[in-house]
Amino acid sequence: MTDSTPTITIDLPPLQDHGPRRARALMIQGTASDVGKSMLVAGLCRAYTRRGLVVRPFKAQNMSNNAAVTIDTDAPPGPDGEPPRGEIGRAQALQARACGVAPSIHMNPVLLKPQTNIGSQVVLRGRALGNCPARVYHEMRQGLMPAVLDSFERLCAEADLVLVEGAGSGAEVYLRRSDITNMHFAERAGVPVVVLGDLDKGGTMASLVGTWLLLDQADRERVVGYIVNKFRGDFSLFEPACETITAHTSWPFLGMVRWFEDAGRLPAEDSLALARPAETTGGTLNVVILRLSRVANFDDMDPLAAEPAVNLRWIEPGQPIPAETDVVILPGSKATRADLEVLRREGWDIDILAHVRRGGRVVGLCAGFQMLGRVVRDPLGIEGEPGETPGLGLLDIETEIGGDKRLIEIDGQEQRSGCRITGYEMHMGRTSGPGLDRPWLLLDDGRGETRPEGAMTADGRVMGGYLHGIFGADAFRAHWLEQAGAQAARIDFEARIEAALDALADHCEACLDLDALLKLAR
């Protein structure tokens, strides 16, 4: 579907009466994007869960190409007896993990995955509806509100507390009529709101008072207080600002959350985080990742960033790939052909081919795997204009975009090391060609059989596959690093995330009065 398409079909399943609401709910809205809403909600989820409450996260609409695979509990099992999968924003999957539960399609009923500057793939309750221009989506999204409210009520029926995350700024009043995720949702769902400001950005006082000025009286009264986030320094110097904010808004000051030093140990929500990407120095292995225009699931790189032996660097447009690079990683992308054009425009294709001639290594993940082949075809125009784009030709494969989206969690083993690997697939392309006769991975199909996945060159220096999350497998990561000439630190990556979530919960407990916050939920 292209930008000229007038609409997409909304086919909602029958909505249910979930009875009286069990849970109390509290909503965290921000004064802007990237003020720390997702991380604060994750910390509160873990903190209240540790107190013995049944907690669930919820975000009505998320815009991110970082997604997670979930089980679609609404759909009947498939022919193999397995329930079908859906997808939600990775931030809500992390928040579910903080609650100690599996992620659900109802935690993020609407996910927008940007494919162009003016359009996104629309995912409703885990299922892709199609691609939609922003203006068309703006007009149609009120039709999604029944599903959003239904998903929210489902969570309220199973929990003691639902922590709701807003999107962007709650003060974008020009969007109020079609809003499904900020103040209009809060009104329809009857949820009190806490406004979160970001001191690290500056302008906190103006953004909080400005939010109050823009809201109508009913929405102002829906706000039960505000929190100042990402604070560093002597709070006594900022205290007069809080007095001024409260004097202008009448909103009570609910606390100040200091800068959380371990934030980089947790997956980032979306590509805004790449404006300040995690880069590491002091190691022996130089790994670069190309900053594609529609980069997706870039948290695939987090386990490598945790390794002291790895110098990890994102290469931005306008920068060449350094000659001293040992490994080039082509990450996932929501627009493979468009990002192949970006790659050529930047001259990265020339750099990569020279890197390979020098004996360097290349890894392609999902769309990056497709780019390593001879050609990527999109005859139906699923990701943009119909057509085909030449790939890098490093693997003897070709890809056609089309068919149902493959969403599945998988484990198996990596061929060269024999190490167990886990991860997930999330793609629409189908890849074929002689290069697949030398697969990178052997995956378990869940029925006791294995299937080959991906491809690699005979010397193992160029490899790629559809599996996201592969570097999270500790034994494989250690083997891969040693093959590349670096010493692995033997990190337990999953334990590292759990420790960071516990530290975040401790941080919230130390900075905020959680008993008082809980009393504000209703």
XYZ file of C-alpha atoms in Angstrom:
522
model
C 0.000 0.000 0.000
C 1.458 3.369 -0.988
C 0.913 6.906 0.270
C -1.873 7.410 -2.276
C -4.004 4.737 -0.589
C -6.980 6.480 1.059
C -7.422 4.173 4.052
C -6.847 0.734 5.524
C -9.472 -1.665 6.784
C -10.031 -1.956 10.524
C -11.398 -5.423 11.212
C -11.930 -5.619 14.970
C -12.747 -8.864 16.748
C -15.871 -8.801 18.930
C -15.205 -6.623 21.967
C -16.038 -8.081 25.350
C -17.578 -6.980 28.628
C -14.832 -7.550 31.171
C -17.009 -6.735 34.173
C -16.123 -4.368 37.014
C -12.603 -3.004 36.844
C -10.299 -4.753 39.297
C -7.177 -2.660 38.884
C -6.332 0.866 39.802
C -4.508 2.766 37.071
C -2.101 5.679 36.829
C -0.842 7.327 33.649
C 2.605 8.844 33.071
C 2.501 11.510 30.354
C 5.500 13.515 29.222
C 6.170 17.108 28.298
C 7.959 15.774 25.183
C 9.294 12.604 23.594
C 12.310 10.946 25.209
C 11.777 12.438 28.671
C 12.077 8.981 30.262
C 8.474 7.763 30.402
C 9.252 4.206 29.306
C 12.074 3.760 31.773
C 10.153 5.262 34.691
C 7.196 2.971 33.998
C 9.557 -0.030 33.816
C 11.055 0.918 37.186
C 7.648 1.399 38.778
C 6.456 -1.921 37.316
C 9.330 -3.770 38.980
C 9.043 -1.813 42.254
C 5.301 -2.402 42.708
C 5.625 -6.040 41.591
C 8.236 -6.592 44.303
C 5.720 -5.208 46.786
C 3.379 -8.079 45.899
C 1.005 -6.297 43.511
C -0.095 -7.776 40.184
C 1.081 -5.049 37.801
C 0.617 -4.621 34.056
C 2.031 -1.983 31.674
C -0.030 -0.341 28.942
C 0.690 2.043 26.084
C -2.185 2.586 23.686
C -0.070 3.684 20.729
C 3.644 3.385 20.245
C 5.759 4.549 17.311
C 8.903 2.471 17.069
C 10.738 0.063 14.811
C 12.021 -1.731 17.914
C 9.435 -4.466 18.365
C 9.081 -7.718 20.284
C 7.274 -10.941 19.398
C 4.348 -11.914 21.641
C 1.786 -14.706 21.728
C -1.587 -13.666 20.322
C -3.889 -15.029 23.009
C -6.997 -13.888 21.090
C -6.418 -16.084 18.054
C -7.041 -19.856 17.860
C -4.053 -22.191 17.586
C -2.643 -22.836 14.151
C -2.447 -26.208 12.355
C 0.599 -27.126 14.460
C -1.310 -26.460 17.679
C 0.781 -23.404 18.462
C -0.919 -20.035 19.106
C -0.077 -17.401 16.485
C 2.283 -14.586 17.338
C 1.883 -10.834 17.280
C 4.190 -7.892 17.929
C 4.306 -4.942 20.317
C 6.785 -2.190 21.115
C 9.942 -3.442 22.801
C 9.487 -0.935 25.632
C 6.246 -2.626 26.684
C 7.928 -6.042 26.431
C 10.621 -4.793 28.828
C 7.938 -3.407 31.159
C 6.179 -6.786 31.095
C 9.477 -8.396 32.025
C 9.741 -5.949 34.910
C 6.342 -7.257 36.056
C 7.524 -10.862 35.753
C 4.954 -11.772 33.083
C 4.992 -12.619 29.398
C 4.259 -9.688 27.072
C 0.763 -9.438 25.619
C -0.637 -7.819 22.493
C -2.969 -5.881 24.815
C -0.085 -4.044 26.484
C 0.469 -2.072 23.256
C -2.602 -2.471 21.037
C -1.466 0.005 18.356
C 2.106 0.001 17.055
C 3.268 2.309 14.257
C 6.442 1.226 12.463
C 7.785 4.122 10.357
C 8.685 3.179 6.788
C 8.923 6.629 5.192
C 9.069 10.208 6.466
C 5.280 10.478 6.114
C 3.973 6.953 6.594
C 4.077 3.871 8.798
C 2.999 0.273 8.939
C 0.015 0.098 11.302
C -0.047 -2.889 13.662
C -3.286 -3.482 15.587
C -3.223 -5.976 18.415
C -0.097 -7.575 17.065
C -1.243 -7.850 13.430
C -0.081 -5.629 10.565
C -3.064 -3.913 8.896
C -1.034 -2.264 6.136
C 0.955 0.869 5.382
C -0.663 4.214 5.928
C 0.283 7.872 5.314
C 0.329 9.987 8.462
C -2.571 12.183 7.328
C -4.771 9.168 6.617
C -3.884 7.549 9.928
C -4.690 10.809 11.731
C -8.214 10.628 10.353
C -8.779 6.922 10.936
C -7.253 6.314 14.348
C -10.367 7.208 16.345
C -11.747 4.021 14.836
C -9.091 2.196 16.852
C -10.248 3.600 20.202
C -12.720 0.744 20.935
C -9.923 -1.807 20.569
C -7.581 0.339 22.682
C -10.111 0.646 25.509
C -10.956 -3.052 25.292
C -7.282 -4.008 25.618
C -6.921 -1.667 28.591
C -9.947 -3.171 30.330
C -8.606 -6.690 29.736
C -5.445 -5.772 31.621
C -7.457 -4.101 34.379
C -9.449 -7.316 34.820
C -6.312 -9.330 35.659
C -4.202 -6.829 37.630
C -4.129 -4.802 40.837
C -2.375 -1.880 39.142
C -2.045 -0.833 35.491
C 0.694 1.697 34.748
C -0.146 3.578 31.565
C 2.470 5.326 29.441
C 1.544 8.254 27.240
C 3.183 9.032 23.895
C 5.265 12.087 23.076
C 3.731 15.137 24.722
C 0.287 15.144 26.277
C -0.088 18.839 25.439
C -0.366 18.467 21.652
C -3.886 19.855 21.819
C -4.239 20.129 18.048
C -4.326 16.303 18.053
C -6.830 16.073 20.914
C -9.827 15.169 18.733
C -8.168 12.082 17.255
C -5.971 11.235 20.253
C -6.035 7.626 21.451
C -3.005 7.648 23.724
C -2.821 10.804 25.865
C -5.521 13.057 27.350
C -8.420 11.769 25.253
C -7.575 8.234 26.312
C -7.217 9.335 29.949
C -10.670 10.896 29.750
C -12.312 7.859 28.148
C -10.596 5.396 30.483
C -10.998 7.525 33.622
C -7.289 7.446 34.445
C -5.455 10.100 36.524
C -2.326 11.591 34.966
C 1.150 12.395 36.267
C 3.176 14.715 34.004
C 6.888 13.961 33.634
C 9.419 16.666 32.820
C 13.044 16.145 31.777
C 15.590 18.367 33.503
C 18.419 17.054 31.328
C 16.823 18.671 28.264
C 16.492 22.047 29.997
C 13.404 24.241 29.898
C 11.636 22.054 32.443
C 9.744 24.883 34.097
C 8.552 26.260 30.767
C 7.535 22.834 29.481
C 5.477 22.004 32.574
C 3.798 25.413 32.836
C 3.329 25.433 29.063
C 1.602 22.051 29.285
C -0.825 23.474 31.850
C -1.500 26.547 29.688
C -2.365 24.454 26.632
C -4.684 21.984 28.365
C -8.354 22.759 28.868
C -9.725 22.898 32.392
C -10.981 19.301 32.455
C -7.597 17.943 31.380
C -5.782 20.171 33.887
C -7.899 18.666 36.628
C -7.084 15.181 35.407
C -3.439 15.808 36.328
C -2.684 14.755 39.903
C 0.889 16.070 39.978
C 4.232 16.225 38.221
C 7.650 14.576 38.495
C 11.010 15.984 37.434
C 13.195 13.352 35.772
C 16.930 12.953 34.978
C 18.121 15.336 37.684
C 21.831 15.848 38.352
C 23.285 18.185 40.937
C 22.041 20.001 44.034
C 18.251 19.858 44.192
C 18.056 22.859 46.527
C 19.032 25.030 43.542
C 16.027 23.789 41.542
C 13.529 23.809 44.414
C 12.392 27.414 43.747
C 11.495 26.318 40.187
C 9.177 23.658 41.624
C 7.503 26.298 43.772
C 6.965 28.451 40.676
C 5.571 25.517 38.677
C 3.103 24.642 41.424
C 2.122 28.297 41.866
C 1.245 28.593 38.164
C -0.419 25.183 37.733
C -1.655 24.180 41.214
C -0.230 20.718 40.415
C 1.608 19.186 43.378
C 5.276 18.290 43.038
C 5.485 14.499 43.432
C 9.226 14.083 43.427
C 12.492 14.254 41.575
C 14.119 11.232 39.908
C 17.879 11.517 39.760
C 19.883 10.473 36.719
C 19.967 6.668 36.500
C 23.522 5.679 35.653
C 22.627 2.147 34.555
C 20.086 3.279 31.929
C 22.373 2.062 29.149
C 22.050 -1.515 30.438
C 18.379 -1.598 29.391
C 17.043 -1.752 25.807
C 16.143 1.641 24.358
C 12.590 2.223 23.165
C 13.165 3.697 19.731
C 15.647 5.335 17.393
C 15.616 8.622 19.323
C 18.157 6.870 21.534
C 20.524 6.682 18.569
C 20.950 10.443 18.737
C 23.294 9.516 21.614
C 24.169 5.904 20.802
C 25.985 3.706 23.251
C 29.568 3.554 22.017
C 32.394 1.731 23.732
C 36.143 2.220 23.635
C 39.212 0.594 25.136
C 38.712 -2.803 23.554
C 40.614 -4.692 20.881
C 37.845 -5.486 18.357
C 36.489 -2.600 16.260
C 32.824 -3.206 15.397
C 30.792 -0.670 13.425
C 27.049 -0.605 12.774
C 25.560 1.390 9.913
C 22.973 3.956 11.017
C 20.346 3.221 8.375
C 17.426 5.612 7.919
C 14.797 3.066 9.053
C 16.948 1.053 11.432
C 14.927 -1.542 13.348
C 15.524 -3.718 16.409
C 18.868 -2.067 17.036
C 18.956 -3.511 20.553
C 20.402 -6.581 18.800
C 23.722 -4.817 19.424
C 23.321 -4.331 23.189
C 25.107 -7.583 24.138
C 28.120 -6.557 22.049
C 28.158 -3.120 23.688
C 28.384 -4.895 27.061
C 31.611 -6.661 26.099
C 34.762 -4.801 27.287
C 36.779 -6.225 24.372
C 34.498 -4.548 21.801
C 34.887 -0.994 20.529
C 31.345 -0.417 19.270
C 30.574 2.523 17.020
C 27.527 3.604 15.016
C 28.494 5.102 11.662
C 26.298 8.093 10.842
C 25.473 9.362 7.345
C 28.359 11.469 6.092
C 30.945 9.285 7.814
C 33.009 6.630 6.003
C 33.571 3.178 7.454
C 36.997 3.434 9.142
C 39.816 1.414 7.593
C 40.692 -0.087 10.996
C 37.240 -1.742 11.267
C 37.254 -5.478 12.067
C 33.488 -6.171 11.765
C 30.701 -4.352 9.917
C 27.135 -5.082 11.058
C 24.163 -4.353 8.805
C 21.213 -4.085 11.219
C 17.515 -4.595 10.660
C 15.509 -2.020 8.711
C 11.824 -1.324 8.095
C 12.583 -0.316 4.479
C 15.224 -2.600 3.003
C 15.358 -1.209 -0.526
C 15.276 2.411 0.632
C 18.144 1.734 3.029
C 20.115 -0.022 0.291
C 19.864 3.277 -1.569
C 21.065 5.100 1.574
C 23.963 2.674 1.806
C 24.997 3.446 -1.779
C 24.444 7.184 -1.464
C 26.820 7.255 1.496
C 29.433 5.173 -0.314
C 29.210 2.493 2.358
C 28.851 -0.208 -0.318
C 32.332 0.640 -1.617
C 33.690 0.688 1.937
C 32.129 -2.714 2.732
C 33.486 -4.390 -0.391
C 36.970 -3.010 0.349
C 36.603 -4.188 3.965
C 35.811 -7.725 2.764
C 38.755 -7.724 0.345
C 41.017 -6.870 3.307
C 39.712 -9.932 5.164
C 37.179 -8.096 7.317
C 33.990 -9.629 8.665
C 30.382 -8.658 7.855
C 27.204 -9.704 9.668
C 23.716 -8.982 8.300
C 20.667 -9.243 10.564
C 17.197 -9.550 9.014
C 17.046 -6.697 6.462
C 20.838 -6.527 6.707
C 20.905 -10.184 5.642
C 18.717 -9.336 2.639
C 21.093 -6.510 1.680
C 24.026 -8.956 1.513
C 22.374 -10.785 -1.393
C 22.226 -10.098 -5.125
C 18.833 -8.364 -5.272
C 15.826 -7.353 -3.151
C 12.476 -7.301 -4.972
C 9.228 -5.716 -3.793
C 6.744 -6.371 -6.616
C 3.687 -5.369 -4.570
C 5.170 -2.165 -3.161
C 4.835 -3.351 0.433
C 7.735 -1.201 1.680
C 7.515 1.593 -0.902
C 7.295 1.895 -4.660
C 7.199 -1.494 -6.458
C 10.495 -2.528 -7.989
C 13.820 -4.139 -7.240
C 17.179 -2.948 -5.919
C 20.573 -4.614 -6.343
C 22.149 -5.876 -3.135
C 25.813 -6.033 -2.191
C 26.290 -9.439 -3.842
C 28.329 -10.852 -0.944
C 25.990 -13.846 -0.568
C 24.448 -15.810 -3.454
C 20.851 -15.177 -2.418
C 17.916 -13.017 -3.482
C 14.890 -11.797 -1.557
C 11.305 -10.983 -2.461
C 9.264 -8.874 -0.037
C 5.774 -10.302 0.360
C 3.620 -12.928 2.001
C 2.492 -13.003 5.599
C 4.767 -11.485 8.182
C 6.775 -14.170 9.948
C 6.580 -13.673 13.715
C 8.095 -16.417 15.830
C 10.363 -16.992 18.807
C 13.034 -19.563 18.041
C 15.943 -21.474 19.468
C 18.476 -23.655 17.762
C 22.213 -23.728 17.252
C 24.893 -21.851 15.368
C 26.583 -24.082 12.811
C 30.272 -23.304 13.293
C 30.286 -23.297 17.092
C 27.464 -25.717 17.872
C 26.323 -23.213 20.526
C 22.658 -22.905 21.436
C 21.094 -19.656 20.278
C 17.716 -18.035 20.906
C 15.895 -15.115 19.362
C 12.961 -14.201 17.165
C 12.070 -13.621 13.535
C 10.023 -10.618 12.400
C 9.986 -10.106 8.637
C 7.939 -10.329 5.447
C 10.690 -11.219 2.958
C 11.359 -14.691 1.573
C 14.946 -15.465 0.616
C 16.157 -18.083 -1.867
C 19.310 -19.003 -3.755
C 22.334 -21.314 -3.729
C 23.880 -19.394 -0.830
C 21.335 -20.982 1.512
C 23.057 -24.342 0.940
C 25.673 -23.123 3.440
C 23.402 -22.025 6.319
C 24.574 -19.996 9.283
C 22.119 -21.511 11.791
C 20.040 -24.624 12.438
C 16.732 -23.695 14.056
C 14.323 -25.863 16.033
C 10.868 -25.820 14.435
C 9.200 -26.804 17.718
C 8.271 -30.290 16.465
C 11.597 -32.000 16.978
C 12.843 -31.088 13.519
C 15.476 -28.555 12.526
C 15.573 -26.229 9.562
C 18.535 -24.333 8.112
C 18.529 -20.564 8.399
C 20.654 -17.824 6.898
C 23.806 -18.130 4.838
C 27.533 -17.608 5.127
C 30.607 -17.692 2.943
C 32.971 -20.661 2.942
C 35.485 -18.840 5.141
C 32.752 -17.720 7.582
C 33.702 -14.057 7.301
C 30.376 -12.950 5.772
C 27.212 -14.267 7.383
C 23.620 -13.281 7.804
C 20.193 -14.490 8.843
C 16.743 -13.453 9.952
C 17.218 -14.186 13.657
C 17.088 -11.147 15.932
C 18.642 -11.358 19.401
C 21.332 -13.869 18.471
C 24.136 -11.979 20.239
C 22.204 -12.346 23.497
C 23.240 -16.020 23.566
C 26.264 -15.889 25.873
C 28.155 -18.975 24.665
C 27.688 -18.111 20.991
C 28.714 -14.491 21.566
C 31.883 -15.644 23.324
C 32.730 -18.037 20.488
C 32.012 -15.403 17.819
C 34.215 -12.845 19.565
C 37.062 -15.324 19.929
C 36.810 -16.240 16.228
C 37.032 -12.519 15.442
C 40.155 -12.190 17.585
C 38.764 -10.788 20.857
C 38.509 -12.173 24.374
C 34.921 -12.456 25.651
C 34.125 -11.395 29.213
C 31.706 -14.310 29.773
C 28.852 -11.970 30.663
C 25.451 -13.409 31.648
C 23.508 -10.924 29.565
C 20.005 -11.855 30.760
C 21.110 -11.633 34.407
C 22.588 -8.220 33.575
C 19.177 -6.953 32.404
C 17.454 -8.358 35.496
C 20.010 -6.666 37.746
C 19.459 -3.376 35.899
C 15.682 -3.638 36.371
C 16.155 -4.295 40.086
C 18.535 -1.344 40.321
C 15.987 0.840 38.507
C 13.280 -0.229 40.953
C 15.603 0.597 43.876
C 16.245 3.972 42.235
C 12.501 4.711 41.998
C 12.005 3.677 45.627
C 14.804 6.025 46.727
C 13.644 9.002 44.666
C 9.848 8.843 44.923
C 7.176 8.224 47.547
C 5.666 5.120 45.967
C 2.984 4.826 48.637
C 1.777 8.323 47.768
C 1.852 7.564 44.034
C -0.166 4.400 44.563
C -2.820 6.363 46.453
C -3.212 8.636 43.418
C -4.064 5.672 41.157
C -7.745 4.936 40.714
